[in-house]
Coordinates of C-alpha atoms in Angstrom, one line a residue:
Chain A
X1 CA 0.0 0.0 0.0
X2 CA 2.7 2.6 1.3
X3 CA 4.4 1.7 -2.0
X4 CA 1.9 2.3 -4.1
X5 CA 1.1 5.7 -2.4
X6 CA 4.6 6.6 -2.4
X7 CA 4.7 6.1 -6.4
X8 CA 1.3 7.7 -7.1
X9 CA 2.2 10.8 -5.6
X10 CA 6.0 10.5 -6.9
X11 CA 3.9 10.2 -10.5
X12 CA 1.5 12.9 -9.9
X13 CA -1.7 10.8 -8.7
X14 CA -3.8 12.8 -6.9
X15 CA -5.8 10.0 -5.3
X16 CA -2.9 8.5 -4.0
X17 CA -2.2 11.8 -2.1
X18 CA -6.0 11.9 -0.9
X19 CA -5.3 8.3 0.4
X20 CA -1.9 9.4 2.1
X21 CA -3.6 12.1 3.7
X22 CA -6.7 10.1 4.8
X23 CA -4.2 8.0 6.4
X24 CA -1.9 10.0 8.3
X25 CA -3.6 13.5 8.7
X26 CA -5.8 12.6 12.1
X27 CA -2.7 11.0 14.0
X28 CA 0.1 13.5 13.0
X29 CA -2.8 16.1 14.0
X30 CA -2.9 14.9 17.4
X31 CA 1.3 14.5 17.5
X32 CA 1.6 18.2 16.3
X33 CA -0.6 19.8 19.1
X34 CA 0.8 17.4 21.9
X35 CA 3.6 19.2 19.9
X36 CA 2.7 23.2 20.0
X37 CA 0.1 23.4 22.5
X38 CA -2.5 25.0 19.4
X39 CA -4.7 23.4 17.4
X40 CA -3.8 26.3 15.2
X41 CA -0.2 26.1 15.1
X42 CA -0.8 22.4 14.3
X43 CA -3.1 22.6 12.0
X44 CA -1.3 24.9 9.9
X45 CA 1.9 22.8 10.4
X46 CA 0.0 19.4 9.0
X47 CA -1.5 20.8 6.1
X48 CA 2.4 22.8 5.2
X49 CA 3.6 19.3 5.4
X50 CA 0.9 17.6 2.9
X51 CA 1.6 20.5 0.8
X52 CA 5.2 19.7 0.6
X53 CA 5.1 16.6 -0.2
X54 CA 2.7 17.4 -3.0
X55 CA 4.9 20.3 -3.8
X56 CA 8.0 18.5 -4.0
X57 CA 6.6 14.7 -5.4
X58 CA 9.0 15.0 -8.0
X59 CA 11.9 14.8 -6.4
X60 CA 10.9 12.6 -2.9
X61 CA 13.0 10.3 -1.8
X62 CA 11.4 8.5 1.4
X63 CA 14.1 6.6 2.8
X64 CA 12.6 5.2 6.1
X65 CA 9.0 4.0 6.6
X66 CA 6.4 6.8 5.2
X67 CA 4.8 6.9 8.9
X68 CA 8.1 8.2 10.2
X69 CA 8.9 10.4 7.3
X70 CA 5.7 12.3 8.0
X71 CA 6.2 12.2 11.7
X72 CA 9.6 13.9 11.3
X73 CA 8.4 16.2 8.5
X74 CA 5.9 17.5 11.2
X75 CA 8.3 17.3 14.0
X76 CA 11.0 19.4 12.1
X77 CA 8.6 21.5 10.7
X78 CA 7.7 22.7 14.4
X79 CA 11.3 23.1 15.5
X80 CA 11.6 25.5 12.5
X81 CA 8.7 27.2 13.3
X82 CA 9.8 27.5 16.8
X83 CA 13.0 28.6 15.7
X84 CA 12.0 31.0 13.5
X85 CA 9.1 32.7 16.3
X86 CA 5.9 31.3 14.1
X87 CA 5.0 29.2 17.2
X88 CA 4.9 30.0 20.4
X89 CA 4.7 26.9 23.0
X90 CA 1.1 27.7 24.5
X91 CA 0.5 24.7 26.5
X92 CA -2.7 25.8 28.6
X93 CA -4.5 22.5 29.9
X94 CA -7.5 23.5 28.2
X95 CA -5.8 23.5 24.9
X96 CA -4.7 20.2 25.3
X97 CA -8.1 18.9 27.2
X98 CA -10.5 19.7 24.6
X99 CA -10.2 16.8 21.9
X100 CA -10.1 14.3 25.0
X101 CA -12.5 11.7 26.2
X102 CA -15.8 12.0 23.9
X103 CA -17.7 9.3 23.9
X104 CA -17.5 7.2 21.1
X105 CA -19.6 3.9 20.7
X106 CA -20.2 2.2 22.7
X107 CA -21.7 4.6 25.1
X108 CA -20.7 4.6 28.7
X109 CA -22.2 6.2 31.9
X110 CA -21.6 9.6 32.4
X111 CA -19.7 8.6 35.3
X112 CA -17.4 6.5 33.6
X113 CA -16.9 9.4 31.4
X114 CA -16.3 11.2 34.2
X115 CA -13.7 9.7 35.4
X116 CA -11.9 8.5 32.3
X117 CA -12.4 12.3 31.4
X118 CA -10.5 13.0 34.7
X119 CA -7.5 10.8 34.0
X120 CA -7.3 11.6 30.5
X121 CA -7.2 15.4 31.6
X122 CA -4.6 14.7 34.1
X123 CA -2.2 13.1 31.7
X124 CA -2.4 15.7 29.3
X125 CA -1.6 18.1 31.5
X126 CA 1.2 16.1 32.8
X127 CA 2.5 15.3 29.5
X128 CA 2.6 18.9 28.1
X129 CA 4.4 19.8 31.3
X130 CA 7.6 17.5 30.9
X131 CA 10.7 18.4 28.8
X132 CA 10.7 18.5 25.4
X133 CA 12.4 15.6 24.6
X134 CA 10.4 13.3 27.0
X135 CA 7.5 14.5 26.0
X136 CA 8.4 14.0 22.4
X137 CA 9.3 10.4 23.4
X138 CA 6.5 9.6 25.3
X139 CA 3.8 10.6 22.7
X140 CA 5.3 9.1 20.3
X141 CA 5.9 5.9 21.9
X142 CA 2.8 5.3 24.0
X143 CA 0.1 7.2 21.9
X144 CA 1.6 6.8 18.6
X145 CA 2.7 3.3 19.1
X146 CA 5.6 3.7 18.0
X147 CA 8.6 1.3 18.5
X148 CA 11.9 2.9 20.2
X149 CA 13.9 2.5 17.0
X150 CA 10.9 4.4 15.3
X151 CA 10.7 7.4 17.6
X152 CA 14.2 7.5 16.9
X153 CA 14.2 8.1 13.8
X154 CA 11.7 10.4 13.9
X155 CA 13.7 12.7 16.4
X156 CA 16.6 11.8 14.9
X157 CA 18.6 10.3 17.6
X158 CA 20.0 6.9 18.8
X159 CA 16.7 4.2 20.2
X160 CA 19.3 4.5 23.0
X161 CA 18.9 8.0 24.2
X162 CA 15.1 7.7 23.1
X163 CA 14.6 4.4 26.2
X164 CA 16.2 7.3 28.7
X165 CA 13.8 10.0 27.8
X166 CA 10.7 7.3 28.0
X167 CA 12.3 6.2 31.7
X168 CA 12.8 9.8 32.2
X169 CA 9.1 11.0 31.6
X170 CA 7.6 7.9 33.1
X171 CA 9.0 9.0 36.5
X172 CA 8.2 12.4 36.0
X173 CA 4.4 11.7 35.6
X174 CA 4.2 8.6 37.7
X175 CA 5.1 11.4 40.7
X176 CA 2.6 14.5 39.1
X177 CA -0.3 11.6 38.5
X178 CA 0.4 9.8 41.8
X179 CA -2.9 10.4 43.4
X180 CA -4.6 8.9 40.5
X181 CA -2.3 5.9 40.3
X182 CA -3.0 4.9 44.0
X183 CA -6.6 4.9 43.1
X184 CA -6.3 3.1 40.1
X185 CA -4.5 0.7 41.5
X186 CA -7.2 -0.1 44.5
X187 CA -9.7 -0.1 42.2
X188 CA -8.3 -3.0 40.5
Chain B
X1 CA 11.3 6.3 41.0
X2 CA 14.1 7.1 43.0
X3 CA 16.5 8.6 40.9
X4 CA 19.2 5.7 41.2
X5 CA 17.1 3.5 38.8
X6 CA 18.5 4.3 35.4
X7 CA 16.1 5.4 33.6
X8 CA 16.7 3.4 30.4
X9 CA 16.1 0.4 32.6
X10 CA 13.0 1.2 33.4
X11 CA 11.7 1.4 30.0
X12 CA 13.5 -1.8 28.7
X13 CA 11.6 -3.6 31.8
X14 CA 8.2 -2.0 30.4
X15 CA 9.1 -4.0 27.0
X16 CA 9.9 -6.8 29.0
X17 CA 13.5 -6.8 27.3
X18 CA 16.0 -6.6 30.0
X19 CA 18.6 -8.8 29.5
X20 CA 20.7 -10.9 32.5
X21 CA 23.1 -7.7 33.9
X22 CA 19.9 -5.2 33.7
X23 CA 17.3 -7.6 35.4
X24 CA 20.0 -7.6 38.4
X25 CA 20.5 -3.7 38.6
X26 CA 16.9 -3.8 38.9
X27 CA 16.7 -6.6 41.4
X28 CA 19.0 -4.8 43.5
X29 CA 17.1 -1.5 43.2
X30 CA 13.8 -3.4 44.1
X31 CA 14.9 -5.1 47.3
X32 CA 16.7 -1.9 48.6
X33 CA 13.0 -0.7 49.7
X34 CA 9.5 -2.6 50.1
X35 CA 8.3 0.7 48.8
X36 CA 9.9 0.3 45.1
X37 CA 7.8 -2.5 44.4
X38 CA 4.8 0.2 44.4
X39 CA 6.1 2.5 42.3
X40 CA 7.1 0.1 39.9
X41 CA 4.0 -1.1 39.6
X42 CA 2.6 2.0 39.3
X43 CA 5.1 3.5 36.3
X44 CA 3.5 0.3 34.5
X45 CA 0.1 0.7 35.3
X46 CA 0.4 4.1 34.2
X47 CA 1.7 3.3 30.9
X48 CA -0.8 0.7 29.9
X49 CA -3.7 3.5 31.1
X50 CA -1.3 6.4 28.7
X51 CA -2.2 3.5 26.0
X52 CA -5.9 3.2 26.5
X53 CA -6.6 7.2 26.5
X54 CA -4.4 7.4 23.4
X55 CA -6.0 4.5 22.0
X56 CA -9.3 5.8 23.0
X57 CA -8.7 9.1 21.5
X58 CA -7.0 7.5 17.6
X59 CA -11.1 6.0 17.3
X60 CA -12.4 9.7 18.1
X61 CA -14.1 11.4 14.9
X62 CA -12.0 14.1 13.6
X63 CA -13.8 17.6 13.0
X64 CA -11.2 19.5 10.6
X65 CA -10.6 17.0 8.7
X66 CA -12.9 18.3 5.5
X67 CA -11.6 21.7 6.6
X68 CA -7.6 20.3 6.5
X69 CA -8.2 18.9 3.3
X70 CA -9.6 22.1 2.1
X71 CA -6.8 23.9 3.6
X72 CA -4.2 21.8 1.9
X73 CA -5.6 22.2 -1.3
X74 CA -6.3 26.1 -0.9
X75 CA -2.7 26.2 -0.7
X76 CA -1.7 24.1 -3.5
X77 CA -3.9 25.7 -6.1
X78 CA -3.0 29.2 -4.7
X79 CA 1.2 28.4 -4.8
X80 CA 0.6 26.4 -8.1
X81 CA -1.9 27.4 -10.6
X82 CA -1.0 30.7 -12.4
X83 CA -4.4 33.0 -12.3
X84 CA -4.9 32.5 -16.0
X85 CA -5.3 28.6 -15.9
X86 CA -7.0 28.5 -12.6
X87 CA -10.7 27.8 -14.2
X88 CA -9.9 25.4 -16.3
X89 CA -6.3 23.7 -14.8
X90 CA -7.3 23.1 -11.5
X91 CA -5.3 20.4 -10.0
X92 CA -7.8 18.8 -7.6
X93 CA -11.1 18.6 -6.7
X94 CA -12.3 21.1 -3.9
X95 CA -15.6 20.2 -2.0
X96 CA -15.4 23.0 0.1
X97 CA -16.6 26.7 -1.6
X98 CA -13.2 28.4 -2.6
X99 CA -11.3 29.8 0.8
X100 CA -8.2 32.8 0.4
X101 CA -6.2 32.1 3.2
X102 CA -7.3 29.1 4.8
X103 CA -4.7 28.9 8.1
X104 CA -5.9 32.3 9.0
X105 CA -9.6 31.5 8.2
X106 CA -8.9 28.2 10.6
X107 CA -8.5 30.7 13.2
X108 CA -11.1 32.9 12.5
X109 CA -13.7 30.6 11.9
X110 CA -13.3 26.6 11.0
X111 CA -15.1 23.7 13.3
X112 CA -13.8 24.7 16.4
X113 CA -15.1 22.6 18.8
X114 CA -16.3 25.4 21.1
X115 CA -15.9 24.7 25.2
X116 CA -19.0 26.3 25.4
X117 CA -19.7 26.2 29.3
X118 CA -16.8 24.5 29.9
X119 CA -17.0 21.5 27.1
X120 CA -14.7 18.5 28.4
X121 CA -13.3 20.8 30.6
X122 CA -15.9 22.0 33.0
X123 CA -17.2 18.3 32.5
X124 CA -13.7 17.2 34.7
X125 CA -13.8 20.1 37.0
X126 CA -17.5 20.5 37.7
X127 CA -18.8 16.4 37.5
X128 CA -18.5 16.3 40.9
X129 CA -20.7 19.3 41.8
X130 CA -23.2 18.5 38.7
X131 CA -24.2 15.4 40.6
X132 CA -25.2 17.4 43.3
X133 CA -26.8 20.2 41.7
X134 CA -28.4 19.2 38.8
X135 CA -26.7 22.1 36.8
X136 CA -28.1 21.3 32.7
X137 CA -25.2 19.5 31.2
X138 CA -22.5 21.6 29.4
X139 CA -22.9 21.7 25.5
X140 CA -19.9 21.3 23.0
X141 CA -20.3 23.5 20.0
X142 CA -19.3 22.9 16.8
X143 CA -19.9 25.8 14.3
X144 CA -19.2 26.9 10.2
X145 CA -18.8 30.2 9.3
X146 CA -20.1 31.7 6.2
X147 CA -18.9 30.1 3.2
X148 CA -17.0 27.2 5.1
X149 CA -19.2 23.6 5.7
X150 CA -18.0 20.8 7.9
X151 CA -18.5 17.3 8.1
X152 CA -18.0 15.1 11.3
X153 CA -19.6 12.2 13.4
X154 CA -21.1 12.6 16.7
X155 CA -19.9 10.1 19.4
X156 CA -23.1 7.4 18.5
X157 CA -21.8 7.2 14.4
X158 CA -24.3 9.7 13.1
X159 CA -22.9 11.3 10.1
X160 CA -23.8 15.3 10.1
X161 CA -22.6 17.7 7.3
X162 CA -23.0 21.1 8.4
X163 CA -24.0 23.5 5.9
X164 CA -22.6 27.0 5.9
X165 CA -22.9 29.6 8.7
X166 CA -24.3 26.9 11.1
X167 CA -24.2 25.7 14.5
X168 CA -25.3 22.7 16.2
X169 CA -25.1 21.8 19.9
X170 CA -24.8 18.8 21.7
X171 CA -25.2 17.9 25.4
X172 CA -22.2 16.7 26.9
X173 CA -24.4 13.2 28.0
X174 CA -25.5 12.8 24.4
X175 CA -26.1 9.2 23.8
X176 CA -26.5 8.3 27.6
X177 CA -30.0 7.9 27.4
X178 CA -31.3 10.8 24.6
X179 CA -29.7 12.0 21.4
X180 CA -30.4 15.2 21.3
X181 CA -28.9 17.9 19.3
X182 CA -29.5 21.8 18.9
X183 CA -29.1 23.4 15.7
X184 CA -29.2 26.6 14.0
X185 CA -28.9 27.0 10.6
X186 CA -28.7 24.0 8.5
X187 CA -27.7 20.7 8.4
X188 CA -27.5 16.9 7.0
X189 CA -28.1 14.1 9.3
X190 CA -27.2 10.3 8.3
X191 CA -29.0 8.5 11.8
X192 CA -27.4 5.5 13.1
X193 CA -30.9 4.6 13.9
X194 CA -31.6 3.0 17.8
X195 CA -35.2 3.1 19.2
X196 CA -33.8 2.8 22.9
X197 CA -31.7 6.2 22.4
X198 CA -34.0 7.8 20.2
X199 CA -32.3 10.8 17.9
X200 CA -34.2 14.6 18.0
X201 CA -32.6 17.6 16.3
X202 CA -34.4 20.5 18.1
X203 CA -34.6 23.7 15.4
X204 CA -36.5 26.9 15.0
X205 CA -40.4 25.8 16.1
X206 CA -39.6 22.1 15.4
X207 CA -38.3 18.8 16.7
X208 CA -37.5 16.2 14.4
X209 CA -37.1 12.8 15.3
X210 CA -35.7 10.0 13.9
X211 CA -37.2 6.8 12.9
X212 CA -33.9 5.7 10.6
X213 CA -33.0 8.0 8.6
X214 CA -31.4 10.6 6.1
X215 CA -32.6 13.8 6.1
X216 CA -31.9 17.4 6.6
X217 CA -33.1 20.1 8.9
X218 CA -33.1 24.3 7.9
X219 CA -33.4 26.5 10.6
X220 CA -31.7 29.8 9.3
X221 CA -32.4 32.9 11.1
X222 CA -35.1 34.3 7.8
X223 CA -36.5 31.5 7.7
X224 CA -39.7 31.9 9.7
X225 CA -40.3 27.8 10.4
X226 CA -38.0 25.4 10.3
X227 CA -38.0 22.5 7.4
X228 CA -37.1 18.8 7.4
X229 CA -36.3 17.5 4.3
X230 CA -36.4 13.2 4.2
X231 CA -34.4 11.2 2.0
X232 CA -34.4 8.0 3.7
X233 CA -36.7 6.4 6.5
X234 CA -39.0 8.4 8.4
X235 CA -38.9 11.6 10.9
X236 CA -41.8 12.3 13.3
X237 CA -42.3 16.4 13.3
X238 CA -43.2 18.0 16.2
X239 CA -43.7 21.8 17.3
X240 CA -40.6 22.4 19.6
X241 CA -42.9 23.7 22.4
X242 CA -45.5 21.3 22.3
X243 CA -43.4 17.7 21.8
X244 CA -45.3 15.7 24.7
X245 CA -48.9 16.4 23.9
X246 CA -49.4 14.6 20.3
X247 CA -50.2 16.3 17.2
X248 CA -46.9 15.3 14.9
X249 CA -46.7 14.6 11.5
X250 CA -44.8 11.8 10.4
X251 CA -42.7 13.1 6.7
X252 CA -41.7 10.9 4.0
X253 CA -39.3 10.0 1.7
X254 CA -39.6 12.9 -0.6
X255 CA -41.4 14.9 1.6
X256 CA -40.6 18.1 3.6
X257 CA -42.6 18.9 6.5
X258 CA -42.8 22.1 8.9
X259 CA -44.9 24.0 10.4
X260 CA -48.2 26.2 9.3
X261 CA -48.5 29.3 10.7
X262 CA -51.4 28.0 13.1
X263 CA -48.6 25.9 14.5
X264 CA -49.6 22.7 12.9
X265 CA -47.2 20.5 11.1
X266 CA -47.9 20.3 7.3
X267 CA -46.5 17.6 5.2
X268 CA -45.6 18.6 1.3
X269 CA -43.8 17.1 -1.7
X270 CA -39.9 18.0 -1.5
X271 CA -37.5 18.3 -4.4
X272 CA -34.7 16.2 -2.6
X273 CA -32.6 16.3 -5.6
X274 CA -31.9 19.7 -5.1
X275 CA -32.6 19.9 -1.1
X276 CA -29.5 17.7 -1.0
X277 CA -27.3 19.3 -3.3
X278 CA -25.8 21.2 -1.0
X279 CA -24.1 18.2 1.1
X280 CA -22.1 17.8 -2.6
X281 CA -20.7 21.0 -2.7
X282 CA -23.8 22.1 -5.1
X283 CA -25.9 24.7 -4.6
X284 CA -29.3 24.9 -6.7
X285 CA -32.0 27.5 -7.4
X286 CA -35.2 26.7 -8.4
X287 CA -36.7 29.6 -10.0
X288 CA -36.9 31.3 -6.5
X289 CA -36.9 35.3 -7.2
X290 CA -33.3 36.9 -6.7
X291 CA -34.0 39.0 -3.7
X292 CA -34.9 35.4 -2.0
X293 CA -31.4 33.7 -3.0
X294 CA -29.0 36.4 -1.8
X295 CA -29.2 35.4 1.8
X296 CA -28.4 32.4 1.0
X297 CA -25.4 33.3 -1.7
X298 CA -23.9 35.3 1.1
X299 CA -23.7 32.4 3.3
X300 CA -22.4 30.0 0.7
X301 CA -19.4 32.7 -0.6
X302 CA -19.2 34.7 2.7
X303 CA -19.9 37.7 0.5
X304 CA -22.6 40.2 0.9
X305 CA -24.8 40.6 -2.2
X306 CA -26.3 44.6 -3.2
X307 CA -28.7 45.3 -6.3
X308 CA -28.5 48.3 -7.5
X309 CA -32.2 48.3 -7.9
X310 CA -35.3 46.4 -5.8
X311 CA -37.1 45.8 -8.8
X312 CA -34.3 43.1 -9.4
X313 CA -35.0 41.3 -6.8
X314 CA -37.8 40.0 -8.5
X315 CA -36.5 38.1 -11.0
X316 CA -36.0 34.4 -10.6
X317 CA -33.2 32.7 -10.4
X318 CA -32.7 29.1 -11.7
X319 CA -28.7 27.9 -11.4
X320 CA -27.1 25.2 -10.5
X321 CA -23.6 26.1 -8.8
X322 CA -21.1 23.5 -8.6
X323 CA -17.7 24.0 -6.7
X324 CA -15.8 26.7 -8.6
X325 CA -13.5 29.6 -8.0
X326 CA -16.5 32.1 -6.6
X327 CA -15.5 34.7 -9.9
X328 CA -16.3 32.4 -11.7
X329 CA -19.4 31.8 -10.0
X330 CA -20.8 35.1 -9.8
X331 CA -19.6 35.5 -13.4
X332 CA -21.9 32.1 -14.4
X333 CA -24.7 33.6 -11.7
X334 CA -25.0 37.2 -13.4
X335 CA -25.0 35.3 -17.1
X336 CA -27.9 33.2 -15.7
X337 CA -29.9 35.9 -14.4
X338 CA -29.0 38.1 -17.4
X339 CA -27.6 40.3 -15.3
X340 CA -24.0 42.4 -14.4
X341 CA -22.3 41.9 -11.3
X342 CA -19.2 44.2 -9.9
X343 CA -17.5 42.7 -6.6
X344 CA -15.7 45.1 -4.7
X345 CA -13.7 43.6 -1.7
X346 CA -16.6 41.7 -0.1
X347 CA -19.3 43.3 -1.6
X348 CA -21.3 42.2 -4.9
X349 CA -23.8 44.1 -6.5
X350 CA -25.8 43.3 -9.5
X351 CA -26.9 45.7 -12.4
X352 CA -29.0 45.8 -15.0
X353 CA -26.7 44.2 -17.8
X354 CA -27.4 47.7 -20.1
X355 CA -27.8 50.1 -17.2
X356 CA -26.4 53.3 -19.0
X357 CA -25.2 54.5 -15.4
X358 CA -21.5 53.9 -14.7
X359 CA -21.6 51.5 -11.1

């Protein structure tokens, strides 16, 4: 499939670029506001990217997996931006709480929600509050699914460095979300 | 963790892929304190719940997405197609109406999920103190601006385009025992039907409900009643004020129902070919008279349509206006009507097409 994108949009198929962008656009969305803090900022970040790699189709070379080549294209993309004063790092809790927790099928009790909703919130905020680098590691790793040698390549350094930011911001939050670990944990 | 674990050992245990020399530094750490045990425990308790939020959150429905589509090709045409070719060489297929500057409009306007009384937010803060007094639930927004539509699903499946400079509101509990939405303007509904959680879209003087169906609901501020149009299934009508004591209509495929000006619900023959048009990027006149249509063509362009004279207004209109650049639109719109149009900025204004007078 990746393939067959990949040489679509190399050979100017516009449905293979719909397809690339059906693919990706939600998840890289969601990485590029854990990312900036602002669904604005991220949102313009995503779509810059999709535009460059229409732009530039002739001439793309996608060396690693596509996943990670979009990944990185976002995550240097914000670095620039940051760089270069386009985005500021606004990382309010409300910014980051308001694409959490709705409901989705199948429905659950508004206390459930509740307190899913609670967690969810927590961790947000705890995430957006840890370095950089661990938070970069974190999301990727946990929310994206990625493997370590994956975040890796998408930040560019070694899966090494990539396990001691993980450890790093797992010990960070496990001490900010400590009340809600003992609970969860006597709960189950 | 007490900071003598090495940090890159804790993440290799989480994977479960510590080999011999590391599973001992760890041994050692554990035994050092009973308490270790705990925090250990909890460090992979709270990655597994990190998974299920994210997970959780990958299934969520994503609002912008029409609107990041649009965005990306806004960009593409504007950077790649020289103004001369643009009617004729455009490079992909727009659903949207044209936007200028779509990042900027993202701020200004787009799907924002609005934390109208708090949202998710207030939900977190204030769910303790909502079970004690009974405050309504808060609503999350999601709103178009003129010229921009949306499409997304709510949280039960139900598919909803959202036609241009339109609102619709939904209860924080939706789906917990009632599906109720609030909506201004207009809008497209595909119902993931379900008799135990039945679906109502509250609008204007009406509330529709569901019976499995597709269908839309206009409740724009001129229009004096509200209008469900049904494609598929059926929708029991109701007046909004009256929804307990009896009296609906139940509206066909084909039909469009709303109220009389008694208040009673009135059944009719709809044109769905057209009614629907809209949720394709199409937007069709009927032979309605002009000064009835520009309301609506300011919506659709987010421009604000003049004529130079009222006696214009009476001519009808019958055009069928599929996505193109909007010059070209109004240039196709003021051939249709036989008339002359001059945009200036924002503003359009139609002419005679032999008016001696220089506009």
């Amino acid at each position: 499939m990746e393939r067959a994108w990949i040489e679509g949009i190399v050979a100017g198929d516009e449905s293979a670029f719909e397809a690339l962008f059906r693919c990706y656009n939600r998840e890289l969305f969601r990485f590029a506001l854990k990312m900036t803090g602002s669904p604005d900022d991220a949102e313009d970040v995503v779509q810059a990217v999709f535009v460059a790699v229409w732009q530039n189709r002739a001439s793309w070379v996608i060396r690693s997996g596509l996943r990670v080549y979009l990944f990185a294209a976002v995550r240097n993309r914000i670095l620039q931006d940051i760089r270069n004063g386009q985005v500021r790092r606004r990382l309010e809790p409300d910014v980051l709480t308001f694409s959490t927790g709705y409901p989705s099928a199948p429905f659950r009790s508004p206390d459930q929600m509740v307190q899913q909703a609670d967690f969810a919130a927590a961790l947000a905020q705890a995430v957006a509050a840890l370095p950089p680098r661990c938070r970069e590691a974190f999301v990727l790793t946990r929310e994206h699914g990625m493997t370590y040698a994956e975040a890796a390549a998408t930040m560019g350094i070694s899966p090494h460095t990539v396990m001691v930011q993980i450890g790093r911001a797992l010990a960070a939050l496990r001490k900010s979300l400590a009340p809600f670990l003992v609970a969860l944990l006597l709960v189950r | 963790m007490s900071d003598d674990l090495d940090p890159r050992i804790l993440a290799k245990w989480l994977l479960g892929s510590l080999d011999s020399d590391e599973q001992r530094v760890l041994d050692r750490w554990l035994a050092a304190d009973p308490a270790r045990a705990v925090e250990l425990a909890q460090a992979r308790e709270l990655w597994r719940r990190a998974g299920e939020v994210a997970r959780a959150q990958a299934v969520q429905p994503d609002a912008h997405e029409a609107l990041r589509w649009a965005g990306i090709i806004g960009r593409i045409r504007e950077q790649d197609a020289p103004p001369s070719t643009r009617r004729t060489g455009r490079p992909l297929t727009l659903e949207l109406p044209r936007r200028r500057r779509p990042v900027e409009r993202w701020v200004a306007a787009a799907v924002l999920v609005i934390a109208a009384g708090g949202g998710l937010w207030a939900l977190t803060h204030h769910g303790k103190e909502r079970q004690l007094a009974e405050v309504p639930p808060p609503m999350r927004t999601y709103e178009t601006a003129r010229g921009e539509r949306a499409e997304f699903r709510l949280g039960d499946g139900t598919r909803v385009m959202l036609n241009v400079a339109s609102r619709i509101r939904v209860p924080a509990d939706f789906g917990a025992r009632v599906r109720d939405v609030y909506l201004e303007g207009g809008a497209y509904f595909e119902v993931v039907h379900d008799s135990t959680r039945p679906f109502a879209v509250h609008a204007g003087d009406i509330v529709a409900r569901d019976l499995g169906t597709e269908f839309t609901v206009g409740a724009y501020p001129e229009q004096r009643h509200a209008r469900v149009v049904v494609r598929q299934g059926l929708v029991a009508l109701h007046r909004a004020a009256a929804e307990d004591t009896g009296g609906g209509a139940t509206v066909h495929p084909g039909q469009q129902g709303r109220l009389d000006d008694g208040g009673t619900p009135k059944v009719q023959r709809a044109d769905t070919t057209a009614e629907f048009a809209w949720t394709g990027g199409t937007l069709v006149f009927d032979g309605v008279p002009l000064r009835d249509a520009l309301l609506q063509l300011g919506r659709w362009f987010d421009l604000e349509f003049r004529l130079s004279a009222d006696s214009l207004g009476r001519i009808h209109l019958a055009a069928t206006l599929t996505n193109q650049p909007t010059d070209d639109a109004l240039r196709f719109l003021a051939a249709s009507l036989g008339l002359r149009s001059e945009r200036r900025g924002r503003v359009v204004t139609f002419y005679p097409a032999f008016d001696g007078s220089v506009p």
